[in-house]
Tab-separated table of C-alpha atoms and ligand atoms in Angstrom:
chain	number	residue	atom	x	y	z
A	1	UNK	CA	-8.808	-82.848	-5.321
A	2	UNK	CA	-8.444	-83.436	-1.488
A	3	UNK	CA	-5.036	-84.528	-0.438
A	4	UNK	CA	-6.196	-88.379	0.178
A	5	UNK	CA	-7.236	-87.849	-3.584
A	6	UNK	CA	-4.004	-86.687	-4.952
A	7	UNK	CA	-2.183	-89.703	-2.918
A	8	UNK	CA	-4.332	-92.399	-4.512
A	9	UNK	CA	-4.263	-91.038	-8.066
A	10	UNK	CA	-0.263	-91.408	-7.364
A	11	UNK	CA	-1.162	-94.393	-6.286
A	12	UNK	CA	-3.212	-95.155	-9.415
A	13	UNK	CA	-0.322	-94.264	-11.716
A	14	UNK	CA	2.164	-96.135	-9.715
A	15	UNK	CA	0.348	-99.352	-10.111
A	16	UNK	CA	-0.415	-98.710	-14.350
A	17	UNK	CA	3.174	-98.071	-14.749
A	18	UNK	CA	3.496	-101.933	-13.048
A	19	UNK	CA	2.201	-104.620	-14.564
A	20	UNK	CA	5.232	-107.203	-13.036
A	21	UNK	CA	6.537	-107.178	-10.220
A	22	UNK	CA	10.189	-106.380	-12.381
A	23	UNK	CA	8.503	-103.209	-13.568
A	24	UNK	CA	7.203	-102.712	-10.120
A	25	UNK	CA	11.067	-102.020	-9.045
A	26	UNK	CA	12.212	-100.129	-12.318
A	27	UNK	CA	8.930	-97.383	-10.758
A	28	UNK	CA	10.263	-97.688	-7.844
A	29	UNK	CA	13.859	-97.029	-9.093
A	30	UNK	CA	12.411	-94.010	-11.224
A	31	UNK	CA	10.969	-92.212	-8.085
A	32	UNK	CA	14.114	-92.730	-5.855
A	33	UNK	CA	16.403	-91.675	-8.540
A	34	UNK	CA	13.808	-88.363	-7.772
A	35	UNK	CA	15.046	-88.440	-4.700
A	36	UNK	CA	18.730	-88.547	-5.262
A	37	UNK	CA	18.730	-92.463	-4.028
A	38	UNK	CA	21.979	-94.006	-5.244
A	39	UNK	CA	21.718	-97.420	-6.909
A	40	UNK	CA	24.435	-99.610	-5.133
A	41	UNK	CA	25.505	-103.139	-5.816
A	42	UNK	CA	25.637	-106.084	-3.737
A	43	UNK	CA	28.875	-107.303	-5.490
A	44	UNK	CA	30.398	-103.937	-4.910
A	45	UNK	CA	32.377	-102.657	-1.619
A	46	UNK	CA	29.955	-100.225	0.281
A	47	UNK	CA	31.155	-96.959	1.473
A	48	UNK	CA	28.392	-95.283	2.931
A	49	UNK	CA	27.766	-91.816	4.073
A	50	UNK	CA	26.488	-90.818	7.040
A	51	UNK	CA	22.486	-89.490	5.747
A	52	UNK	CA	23.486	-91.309	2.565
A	53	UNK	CA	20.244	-92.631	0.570
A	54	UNK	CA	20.953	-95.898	-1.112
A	55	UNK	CA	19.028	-98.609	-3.039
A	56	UNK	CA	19.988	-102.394	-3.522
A	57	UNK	CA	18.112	-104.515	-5.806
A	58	UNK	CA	18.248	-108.161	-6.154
A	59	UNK	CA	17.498	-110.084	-9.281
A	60	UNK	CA	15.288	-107.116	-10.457
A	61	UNK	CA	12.187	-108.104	-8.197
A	62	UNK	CA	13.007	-107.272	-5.247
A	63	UNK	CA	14.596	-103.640	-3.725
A	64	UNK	CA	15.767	-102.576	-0.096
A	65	UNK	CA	15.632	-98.618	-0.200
A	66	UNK	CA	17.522	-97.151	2.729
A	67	UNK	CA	19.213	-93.722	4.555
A	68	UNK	CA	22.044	-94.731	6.214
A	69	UNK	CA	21.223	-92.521	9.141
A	70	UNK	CA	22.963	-90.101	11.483
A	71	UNK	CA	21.877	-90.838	14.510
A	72	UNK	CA	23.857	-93.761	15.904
A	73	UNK	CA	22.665	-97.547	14.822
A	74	UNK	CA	23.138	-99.302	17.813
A	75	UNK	CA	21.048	-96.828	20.035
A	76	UNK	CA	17.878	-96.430	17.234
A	77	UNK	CA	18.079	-99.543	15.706
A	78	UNK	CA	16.744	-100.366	12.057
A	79	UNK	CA	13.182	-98.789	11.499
A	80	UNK	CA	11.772	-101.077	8.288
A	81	UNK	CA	8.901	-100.878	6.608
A	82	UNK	CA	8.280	-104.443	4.823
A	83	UNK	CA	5.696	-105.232	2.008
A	84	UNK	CA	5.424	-107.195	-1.270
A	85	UNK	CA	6.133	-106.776	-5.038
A	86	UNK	CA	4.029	-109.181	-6.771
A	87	UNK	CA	0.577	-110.218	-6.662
A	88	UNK	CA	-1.179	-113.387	-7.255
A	89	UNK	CA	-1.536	-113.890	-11.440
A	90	UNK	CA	-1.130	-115.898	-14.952
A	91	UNK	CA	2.537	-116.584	-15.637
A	92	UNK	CA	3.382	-117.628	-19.584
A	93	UNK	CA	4.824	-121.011	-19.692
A	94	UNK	CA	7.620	-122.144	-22.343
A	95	UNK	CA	6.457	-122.897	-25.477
A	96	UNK	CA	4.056	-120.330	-24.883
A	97	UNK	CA	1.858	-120.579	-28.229
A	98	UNK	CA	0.430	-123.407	-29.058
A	99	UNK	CA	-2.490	-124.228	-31.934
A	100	UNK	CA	-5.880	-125.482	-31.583
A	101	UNK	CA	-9.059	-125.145	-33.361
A	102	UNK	CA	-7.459	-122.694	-35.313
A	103	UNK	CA	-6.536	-120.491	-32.695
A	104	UNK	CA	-3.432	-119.834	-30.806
A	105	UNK	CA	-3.757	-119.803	-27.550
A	106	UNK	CA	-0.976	-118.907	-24.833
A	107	UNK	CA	-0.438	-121.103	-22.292
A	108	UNK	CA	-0.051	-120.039	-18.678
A	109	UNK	CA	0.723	-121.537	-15.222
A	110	UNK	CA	-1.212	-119.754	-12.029
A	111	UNK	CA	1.277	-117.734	-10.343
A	112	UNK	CA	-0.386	-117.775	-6.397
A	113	UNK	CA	-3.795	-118.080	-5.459
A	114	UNK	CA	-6.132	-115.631	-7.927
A	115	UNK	CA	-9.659	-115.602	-7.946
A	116	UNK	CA	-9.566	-117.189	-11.534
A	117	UNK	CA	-12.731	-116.642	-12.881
A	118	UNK	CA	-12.181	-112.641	-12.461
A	119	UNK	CA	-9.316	-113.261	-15.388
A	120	UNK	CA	-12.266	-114.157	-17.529
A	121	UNK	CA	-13.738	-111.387	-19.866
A	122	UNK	CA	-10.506	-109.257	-19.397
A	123	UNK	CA	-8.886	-106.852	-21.516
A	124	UNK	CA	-5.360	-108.939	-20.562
A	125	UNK	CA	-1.672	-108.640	-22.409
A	126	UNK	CA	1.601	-109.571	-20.620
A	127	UNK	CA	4.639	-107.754	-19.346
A	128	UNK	CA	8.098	-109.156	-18.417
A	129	UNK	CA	12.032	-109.610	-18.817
A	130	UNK	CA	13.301	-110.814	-21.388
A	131	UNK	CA	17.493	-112.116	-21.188
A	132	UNK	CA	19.033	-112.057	-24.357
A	133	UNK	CA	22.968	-112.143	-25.897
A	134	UNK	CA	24.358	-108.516	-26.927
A	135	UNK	CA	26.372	-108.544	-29.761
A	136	UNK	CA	29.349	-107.769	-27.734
A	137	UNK	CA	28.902	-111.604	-26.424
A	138	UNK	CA	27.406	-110.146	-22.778
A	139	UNK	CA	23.850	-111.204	-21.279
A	140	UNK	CA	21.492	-108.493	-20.921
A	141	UNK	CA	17.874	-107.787	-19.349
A	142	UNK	CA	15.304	-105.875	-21.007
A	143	UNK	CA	12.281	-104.850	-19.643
A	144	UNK	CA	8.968	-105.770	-22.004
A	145	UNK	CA	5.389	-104.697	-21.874
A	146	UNK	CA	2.870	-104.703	-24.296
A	147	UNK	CA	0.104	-101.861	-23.646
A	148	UNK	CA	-2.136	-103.541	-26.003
A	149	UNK	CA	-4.601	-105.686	-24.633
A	150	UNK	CA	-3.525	-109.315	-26.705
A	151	UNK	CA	-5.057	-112.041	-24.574
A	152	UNK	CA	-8.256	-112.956	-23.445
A	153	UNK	CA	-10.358	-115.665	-21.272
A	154	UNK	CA	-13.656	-115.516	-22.926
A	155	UNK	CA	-16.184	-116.511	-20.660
A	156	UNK	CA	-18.600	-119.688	-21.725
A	157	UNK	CA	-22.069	-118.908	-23.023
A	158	UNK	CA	-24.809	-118.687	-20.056
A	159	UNK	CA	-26.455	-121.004	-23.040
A	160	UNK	CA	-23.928	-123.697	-22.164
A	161	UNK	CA	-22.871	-123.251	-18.758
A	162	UNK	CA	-26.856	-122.979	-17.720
A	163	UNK	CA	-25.646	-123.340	-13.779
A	164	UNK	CA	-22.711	-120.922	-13.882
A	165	UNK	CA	-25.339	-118.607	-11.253
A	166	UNK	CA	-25.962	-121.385	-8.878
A	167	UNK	CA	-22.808	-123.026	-9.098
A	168	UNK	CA	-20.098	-120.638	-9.938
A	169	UNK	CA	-17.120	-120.143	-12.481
A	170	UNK	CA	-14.999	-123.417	-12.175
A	171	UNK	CA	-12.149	-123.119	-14.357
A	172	UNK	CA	-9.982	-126.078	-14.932
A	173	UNK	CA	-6.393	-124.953	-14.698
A	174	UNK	CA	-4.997	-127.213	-17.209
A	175	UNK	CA	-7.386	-127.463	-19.961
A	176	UNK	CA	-9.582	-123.983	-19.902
A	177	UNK	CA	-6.949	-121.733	-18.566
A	178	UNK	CA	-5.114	-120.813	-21.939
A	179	UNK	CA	-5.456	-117.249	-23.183
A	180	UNK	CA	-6.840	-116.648	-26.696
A	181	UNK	CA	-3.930	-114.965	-28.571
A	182	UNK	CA	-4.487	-115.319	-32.463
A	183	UNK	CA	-6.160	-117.048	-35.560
A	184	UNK	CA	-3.712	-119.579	-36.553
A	185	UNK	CA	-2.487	-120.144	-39.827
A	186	UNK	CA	-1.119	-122.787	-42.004
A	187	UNK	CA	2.517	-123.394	-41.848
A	188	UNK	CA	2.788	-121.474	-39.123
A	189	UNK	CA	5.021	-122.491	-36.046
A	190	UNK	CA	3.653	-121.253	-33.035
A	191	UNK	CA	7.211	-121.023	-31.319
A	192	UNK	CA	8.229	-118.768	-33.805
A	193	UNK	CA	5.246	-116.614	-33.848
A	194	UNK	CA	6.162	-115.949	-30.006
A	195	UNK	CA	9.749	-115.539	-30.434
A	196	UNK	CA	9.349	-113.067	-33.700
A	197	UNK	CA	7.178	-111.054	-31.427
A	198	UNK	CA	9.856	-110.844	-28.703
A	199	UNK	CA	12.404	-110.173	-31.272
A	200	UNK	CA	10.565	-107.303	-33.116
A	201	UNK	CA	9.947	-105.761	-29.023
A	202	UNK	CA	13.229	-105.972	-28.125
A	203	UNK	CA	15.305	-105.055	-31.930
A	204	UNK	CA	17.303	-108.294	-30.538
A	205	UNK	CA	17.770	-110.814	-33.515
A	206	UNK	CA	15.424	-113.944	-32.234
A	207	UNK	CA	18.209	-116.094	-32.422
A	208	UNK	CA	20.147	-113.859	-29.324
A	209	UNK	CA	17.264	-114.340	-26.833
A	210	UNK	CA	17.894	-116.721	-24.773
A	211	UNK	CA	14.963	-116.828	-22.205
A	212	UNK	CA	12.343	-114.478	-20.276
A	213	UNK	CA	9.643	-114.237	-17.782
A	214	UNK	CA	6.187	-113.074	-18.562
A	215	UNK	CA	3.531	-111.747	-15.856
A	216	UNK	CA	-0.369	-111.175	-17.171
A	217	UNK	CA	-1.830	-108.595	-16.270
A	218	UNK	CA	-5.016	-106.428	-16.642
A	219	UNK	CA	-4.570	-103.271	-18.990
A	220	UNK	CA	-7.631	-101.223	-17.408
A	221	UNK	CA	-6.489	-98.429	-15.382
A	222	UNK	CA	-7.222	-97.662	-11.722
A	223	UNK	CA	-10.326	-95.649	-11.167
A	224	UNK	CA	-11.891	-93.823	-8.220
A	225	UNK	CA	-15.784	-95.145	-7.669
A	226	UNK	CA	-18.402	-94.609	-5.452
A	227	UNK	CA	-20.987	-91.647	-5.006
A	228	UNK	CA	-18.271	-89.436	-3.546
A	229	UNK	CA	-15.101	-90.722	-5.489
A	230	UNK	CA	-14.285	-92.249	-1.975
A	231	UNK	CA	-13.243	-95.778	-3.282
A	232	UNK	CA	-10.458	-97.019	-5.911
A	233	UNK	CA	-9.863	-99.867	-7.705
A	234	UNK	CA	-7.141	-101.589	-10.134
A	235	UNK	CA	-5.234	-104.816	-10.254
A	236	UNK	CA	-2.785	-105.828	-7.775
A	237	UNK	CA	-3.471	-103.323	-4.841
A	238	UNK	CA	-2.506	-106.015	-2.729
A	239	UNK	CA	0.375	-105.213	-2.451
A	240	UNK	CA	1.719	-102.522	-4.044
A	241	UNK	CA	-0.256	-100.273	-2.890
A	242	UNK	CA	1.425	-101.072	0.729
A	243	UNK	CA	4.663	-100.865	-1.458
A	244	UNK	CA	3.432	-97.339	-2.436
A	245	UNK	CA	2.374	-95.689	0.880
A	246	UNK	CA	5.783	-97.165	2.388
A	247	UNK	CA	7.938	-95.345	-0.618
A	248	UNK	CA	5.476	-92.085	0.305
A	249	UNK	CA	7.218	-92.417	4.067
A	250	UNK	CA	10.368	-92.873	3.275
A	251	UNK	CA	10.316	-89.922	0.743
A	252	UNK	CA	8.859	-87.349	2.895
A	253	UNK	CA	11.152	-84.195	3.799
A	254	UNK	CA	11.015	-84.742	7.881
A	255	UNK	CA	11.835	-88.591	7.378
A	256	UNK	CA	14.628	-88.037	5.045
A	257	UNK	CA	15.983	-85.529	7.709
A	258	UNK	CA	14.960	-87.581	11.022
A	259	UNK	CA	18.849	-89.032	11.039
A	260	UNK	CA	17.310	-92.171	11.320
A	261	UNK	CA	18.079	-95.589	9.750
A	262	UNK	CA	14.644	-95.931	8.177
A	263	UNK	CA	14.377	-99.223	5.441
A	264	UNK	CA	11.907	-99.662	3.159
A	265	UNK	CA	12.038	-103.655	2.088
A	266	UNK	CA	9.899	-104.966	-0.521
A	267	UNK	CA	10.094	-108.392	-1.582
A	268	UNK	CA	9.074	-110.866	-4.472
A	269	UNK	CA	7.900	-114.510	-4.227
A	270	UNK	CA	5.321	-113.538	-1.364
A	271	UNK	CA	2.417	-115.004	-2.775
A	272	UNK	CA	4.561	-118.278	-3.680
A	273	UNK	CA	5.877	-118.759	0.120
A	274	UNK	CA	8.773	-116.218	0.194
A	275	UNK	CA	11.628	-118.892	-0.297
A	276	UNK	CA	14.062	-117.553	-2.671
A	277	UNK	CA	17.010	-116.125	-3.074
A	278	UNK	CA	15.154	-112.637	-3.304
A	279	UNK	CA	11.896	-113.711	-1.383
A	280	UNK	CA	11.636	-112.309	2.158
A	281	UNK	CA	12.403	-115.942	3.695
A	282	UNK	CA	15.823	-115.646	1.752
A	283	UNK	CA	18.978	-113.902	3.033
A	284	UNK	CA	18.192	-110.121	0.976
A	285	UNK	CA	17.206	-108.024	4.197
A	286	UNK	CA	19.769	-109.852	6.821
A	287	UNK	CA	22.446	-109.577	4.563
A	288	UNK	CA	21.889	-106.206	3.606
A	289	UNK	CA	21.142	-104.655	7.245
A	290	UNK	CA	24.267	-106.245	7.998
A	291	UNK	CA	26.259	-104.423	5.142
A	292	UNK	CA	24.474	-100.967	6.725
A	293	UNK	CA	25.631	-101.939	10.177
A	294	UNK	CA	29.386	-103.171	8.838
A	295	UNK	CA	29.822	-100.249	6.158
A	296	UNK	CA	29.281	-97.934	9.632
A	297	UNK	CA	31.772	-100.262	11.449
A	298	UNK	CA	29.777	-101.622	13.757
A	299	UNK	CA	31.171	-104.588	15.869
A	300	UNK	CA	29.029	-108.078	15.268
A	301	UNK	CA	27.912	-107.406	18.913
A	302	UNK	CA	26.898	-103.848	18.133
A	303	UNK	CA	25.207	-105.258	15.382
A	304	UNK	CA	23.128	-107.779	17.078
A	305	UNK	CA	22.089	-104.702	19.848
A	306	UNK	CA	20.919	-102.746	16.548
A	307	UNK	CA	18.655	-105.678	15.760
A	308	UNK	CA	17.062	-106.104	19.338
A	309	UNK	CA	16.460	-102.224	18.481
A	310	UNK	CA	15.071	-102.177	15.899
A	311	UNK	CA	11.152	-102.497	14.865
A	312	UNK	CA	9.217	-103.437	11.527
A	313	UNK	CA	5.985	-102.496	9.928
A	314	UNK	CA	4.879	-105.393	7.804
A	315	UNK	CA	2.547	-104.146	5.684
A	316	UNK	CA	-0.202	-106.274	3.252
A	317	UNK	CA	-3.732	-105.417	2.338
A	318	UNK	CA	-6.227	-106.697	4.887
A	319	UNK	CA	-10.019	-107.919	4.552
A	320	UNK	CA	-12.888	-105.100	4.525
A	321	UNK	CA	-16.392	-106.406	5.513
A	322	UNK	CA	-18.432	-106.722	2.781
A	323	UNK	CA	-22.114	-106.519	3.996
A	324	UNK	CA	-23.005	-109.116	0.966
A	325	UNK	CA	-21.025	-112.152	2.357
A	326	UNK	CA	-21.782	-111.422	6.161
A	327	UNK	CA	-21.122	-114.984	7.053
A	328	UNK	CA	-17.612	-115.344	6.029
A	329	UNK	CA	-16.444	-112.608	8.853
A	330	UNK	CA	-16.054	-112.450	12.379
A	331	UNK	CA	-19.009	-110.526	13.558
A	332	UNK	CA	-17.313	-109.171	16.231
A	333	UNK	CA	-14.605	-108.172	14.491
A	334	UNK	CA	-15.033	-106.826	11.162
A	335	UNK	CA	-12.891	-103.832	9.914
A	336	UNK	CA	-13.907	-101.442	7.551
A	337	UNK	CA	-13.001	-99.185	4.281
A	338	UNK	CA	-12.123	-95.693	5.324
A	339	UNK	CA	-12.154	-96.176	9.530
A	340	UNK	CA	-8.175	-96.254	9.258
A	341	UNK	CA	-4.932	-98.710	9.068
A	342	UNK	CA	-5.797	-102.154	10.142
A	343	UNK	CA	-3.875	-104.448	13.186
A	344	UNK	CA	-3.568	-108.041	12.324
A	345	UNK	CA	-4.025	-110.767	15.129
A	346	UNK	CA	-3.387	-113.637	14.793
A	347	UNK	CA	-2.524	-116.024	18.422
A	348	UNK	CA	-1.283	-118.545	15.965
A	349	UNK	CA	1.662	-116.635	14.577
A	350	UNK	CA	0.231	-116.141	10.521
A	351	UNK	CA	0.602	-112.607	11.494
A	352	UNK	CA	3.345	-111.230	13.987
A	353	UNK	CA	2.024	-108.603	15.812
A	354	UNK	CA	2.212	-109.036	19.474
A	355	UNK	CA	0.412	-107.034	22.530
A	356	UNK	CA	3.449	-104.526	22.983
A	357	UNK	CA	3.970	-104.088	19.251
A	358	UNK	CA	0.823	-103.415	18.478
A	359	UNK	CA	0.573	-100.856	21.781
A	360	UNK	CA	3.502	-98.799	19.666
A	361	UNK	CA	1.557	-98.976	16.455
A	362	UNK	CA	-1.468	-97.630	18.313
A	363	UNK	CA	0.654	-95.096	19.800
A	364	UNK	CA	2.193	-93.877	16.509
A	365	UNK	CA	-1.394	-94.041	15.073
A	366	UNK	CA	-2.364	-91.596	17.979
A	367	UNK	CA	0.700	-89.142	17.557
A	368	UNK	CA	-0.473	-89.070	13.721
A	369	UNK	CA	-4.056	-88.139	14.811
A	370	UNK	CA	-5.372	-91.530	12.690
A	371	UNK	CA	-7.713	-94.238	13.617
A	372	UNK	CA	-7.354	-97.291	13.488
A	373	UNK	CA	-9.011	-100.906	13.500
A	374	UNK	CA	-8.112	-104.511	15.063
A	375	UNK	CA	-8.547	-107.098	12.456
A	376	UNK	CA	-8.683	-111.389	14.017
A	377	UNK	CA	-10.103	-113.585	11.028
A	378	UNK	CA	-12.863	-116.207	11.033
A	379	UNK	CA	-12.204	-118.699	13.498
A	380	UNK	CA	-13.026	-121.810	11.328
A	381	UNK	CA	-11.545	-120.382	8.004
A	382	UNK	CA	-7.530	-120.798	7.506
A	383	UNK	CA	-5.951	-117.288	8.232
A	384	UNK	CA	-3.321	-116.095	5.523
A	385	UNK	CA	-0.151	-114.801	6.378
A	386	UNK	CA	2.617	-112.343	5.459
A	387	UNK	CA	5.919	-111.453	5.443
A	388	UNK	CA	5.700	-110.699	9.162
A	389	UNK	CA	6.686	-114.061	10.654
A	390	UNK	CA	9.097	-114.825	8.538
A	391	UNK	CA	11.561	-111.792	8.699
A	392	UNK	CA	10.757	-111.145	12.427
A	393	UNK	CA	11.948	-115.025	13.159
A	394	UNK	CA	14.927	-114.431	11.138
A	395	UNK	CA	16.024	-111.380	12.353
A	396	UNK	CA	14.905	-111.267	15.684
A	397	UNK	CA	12.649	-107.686	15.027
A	398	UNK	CA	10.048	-106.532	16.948
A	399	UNK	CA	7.192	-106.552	14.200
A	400	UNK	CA	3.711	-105.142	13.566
A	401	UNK	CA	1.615	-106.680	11.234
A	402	UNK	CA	-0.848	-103.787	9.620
A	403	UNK	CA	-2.098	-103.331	6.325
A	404	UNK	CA	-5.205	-100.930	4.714
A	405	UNK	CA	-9.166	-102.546	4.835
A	406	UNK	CA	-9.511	-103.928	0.931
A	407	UNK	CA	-12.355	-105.670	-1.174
A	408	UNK	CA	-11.674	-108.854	-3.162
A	409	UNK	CA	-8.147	-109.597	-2.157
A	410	UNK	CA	-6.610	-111.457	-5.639
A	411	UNK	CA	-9.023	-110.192	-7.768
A	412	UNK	CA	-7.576	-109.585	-11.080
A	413	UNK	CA	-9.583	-106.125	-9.431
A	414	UNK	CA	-9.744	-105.042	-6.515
A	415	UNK	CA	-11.376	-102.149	-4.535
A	416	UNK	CA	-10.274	-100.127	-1.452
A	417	UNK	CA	-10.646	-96.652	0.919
A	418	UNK	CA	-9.622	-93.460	-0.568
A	419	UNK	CA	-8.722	-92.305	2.744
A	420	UNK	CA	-7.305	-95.240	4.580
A	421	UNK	CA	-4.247	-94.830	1.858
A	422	UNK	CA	-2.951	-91.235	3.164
A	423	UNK	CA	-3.708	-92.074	6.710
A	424	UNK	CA	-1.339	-95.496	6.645
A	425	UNK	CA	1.279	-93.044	5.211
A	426	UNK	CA	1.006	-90.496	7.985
A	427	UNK	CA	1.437	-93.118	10.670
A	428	UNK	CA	4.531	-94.687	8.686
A	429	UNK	CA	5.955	-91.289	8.556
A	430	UNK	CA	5.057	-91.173	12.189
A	431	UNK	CA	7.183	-94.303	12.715
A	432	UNK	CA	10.055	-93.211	10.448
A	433	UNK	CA	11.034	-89.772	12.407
A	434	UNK	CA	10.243	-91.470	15.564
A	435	UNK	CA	13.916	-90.757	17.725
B	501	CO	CO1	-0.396	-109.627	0.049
């Protein structure tokens, strides 16, 4: 296996071991516990060492990895590496269960924009928290997923749906959205059927669980495709595979040691808008950059000199040309699988790179020996955006907006460049141990 190989499979594994964005952090926790990362509290007083590695998570969904570096604050400045924790998806509603035609299906709300009709035909089962009373009278989270596959979308018949080729898969989100969970039977309340099953998965009596959040999500695992291996695909690559090549910076031996203040930020609620407590449009990285800067008693001032110091990589997946849909991309400005880290433009401001920021990134790319792409979308099709704007407004960061050439972005599964994943990690890395 070629080193770009072994990275994805890691990648692979990383992404099977989350199927929510709350298990996303709990893998994320496992591998920096690895790394000797200590877990610290926000309600706690910080007393941090000077190369100290740290970890902060907020309401489980959301984590800010750090090294407190060596090398003074107010001279380097913050060196962050932003990206996202969840991914567009099916979220259970209350009163999940419900019965009709003698079937129990599960109700579910759309969580983001998903291609819908790829949730159709899918070997799907749910994963969550669930918050429930101890017997000691204290609230407690546990962390649920089923490995099973227990829903399904079952297409409609081509016999019935004779236009579904000319017209597409329309789904309407109220009434044909519900997943297919079990034959019902008589007597049978459906609230109780959910409940029992949460009970049984967490050995909490049903009576002491008090309420939860459930993601779906598809149990197939990544695979590599393509004549030479030299694709991958699974569920959610945007974004945690950004998520995943960041953690792969920060946890490299020369970064670690680079007595920087290197940050790796990744946030939930991006493909909802970002505004929550934990989203990247909420107070999580200011407040906690200033906890870095105040545990290393730093004046405000000083503080405020770190910031105009510092520099971010926002990182999200970005749109690989797809020779079958030619007309939906700018022809002059397509970006491909494989050819190397992509540079979002936007002159609008969806994305936040600007002419010097992106000069660094190019100049990082060159010290790492990788190639790279510049990425502007179709001028008469809305652009997306990222975390970029929002946390460089807020903060006041000089910010790059980059991310790795994908196929079918929100895709219950998605495809993308075997080698575009190690090469976004060597120019991170590149970034990191930058003095
Ligand atoms: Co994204």
């Amino acid at each position: 296996m070629s080193l770009a190989h072994e990275a994805v499979a890691d990648l692979l594994k990383f992404i099977d071991g989350s199927p929510s964005p709350w298990h996303a952090v709990l893998t994320i926790e496992d591998i920096l516990a690895d790394y000797d990362f200590e877990y610290i509290l926000e309600i706690e007083a910080w007393k941090l060492k000077p190369g100290g590695r740290y970890y902060v998570i907020r309401d489980d969904s959301s984590i800010i990895a750090f090294v407190a570096g060596k090398n003074r604050l107010v001279k380097q400045g913050y060196k962050i590496i932003g990206a996202h924790t969840d991914s567009p998806s099916l979220r259970i509603k209350p009163h999940a269960l419900h019965e009709s035609g003698g079937l129990l299906r599960m109700g579910v709300e759309v969580y983001g924009g998903p291609i819908l009709a790829t949730f159709t035909d899918r070997d799907l089962s749910f994963a969550g928290r669930v918050t429930h009373l101890c017997d000691n009278g204290e609230i407690a989270t546990e962390y649920i997923h089923f490995k099973q596959p227990l829903l399904r979308l079952p297409n409609l018949a081509i016999h019935m749906n004779r236009h579904v080729n000319e017209k597409g898969l329309l789904l309407h989100k109220q009434n044909e959205l519900p997943l297919l969970f079990a034959v019902s039977s008589e007597n049978q309340l459906p609230d109780k059927v959910f409940s029992d099953l949460l009970a049984s998965k967490c050995h909490t009596p049903v009576e002491q669980i008090l309420s939860w959040e459930f993601n779906v999500y598809d149990t197939q695992k990544g695979a590599f495709w393509g004549a030479n291996q030299e694709f991958y695909s699974n569920s959610q690559l945007d974004n945690l595979a950004s998520c995943h090549a960041g953690l792969q910076a920060l946890l490299n031996e020369e970064v670690l040691a680079s007595g920087n203040t290197v940050v790796c930020a990744f946030f939930d609620h991006e493909e909802v808008g970002s505004e929550s407590a934990k989203g990247a449009e909420g107070s999580f990285l200011p407040d906690i950059l200033e906890r870095i800067a105040t545990a290393q008693k730093l004046s405000n001032d000083d503080y405020k000199r770190a910031l105009a110091q510092s520099f971010m990589f926002s990182v999200d997946m970005a749109h690989a040309y797809q020779p079958n849909f030619s007309s939906a991309y700018e022809p002059e400005q397509r970006v491909y699988v494989n050819k190397g880290p992509v540079i979002k433009l936007n002159a609008n401001q969806r994305y936040s790179s600007t002419s010097v920021s992106v000069a660094m990134f190019i100049n990082w790319c060159q010290q790492a020996d990788v190639a790279y792409q510049h990425y502007s979308h179709c001028t008469d099709i809305p652009c997306g955006s990222t975390i970029g704007p929002m946390v460089s407004a807020k903060l006041g960061i000089r910010t790059v907006d980059v991310g790795c050439a994908m196929w079918a972005m929100h895709s219950i599964r998605e495809s993308a460049g075997v080698q575009d994943h190690i090469d976004m990690i060597k120019v991170m890395q590149c970034f990191f141990k930058d003095n």
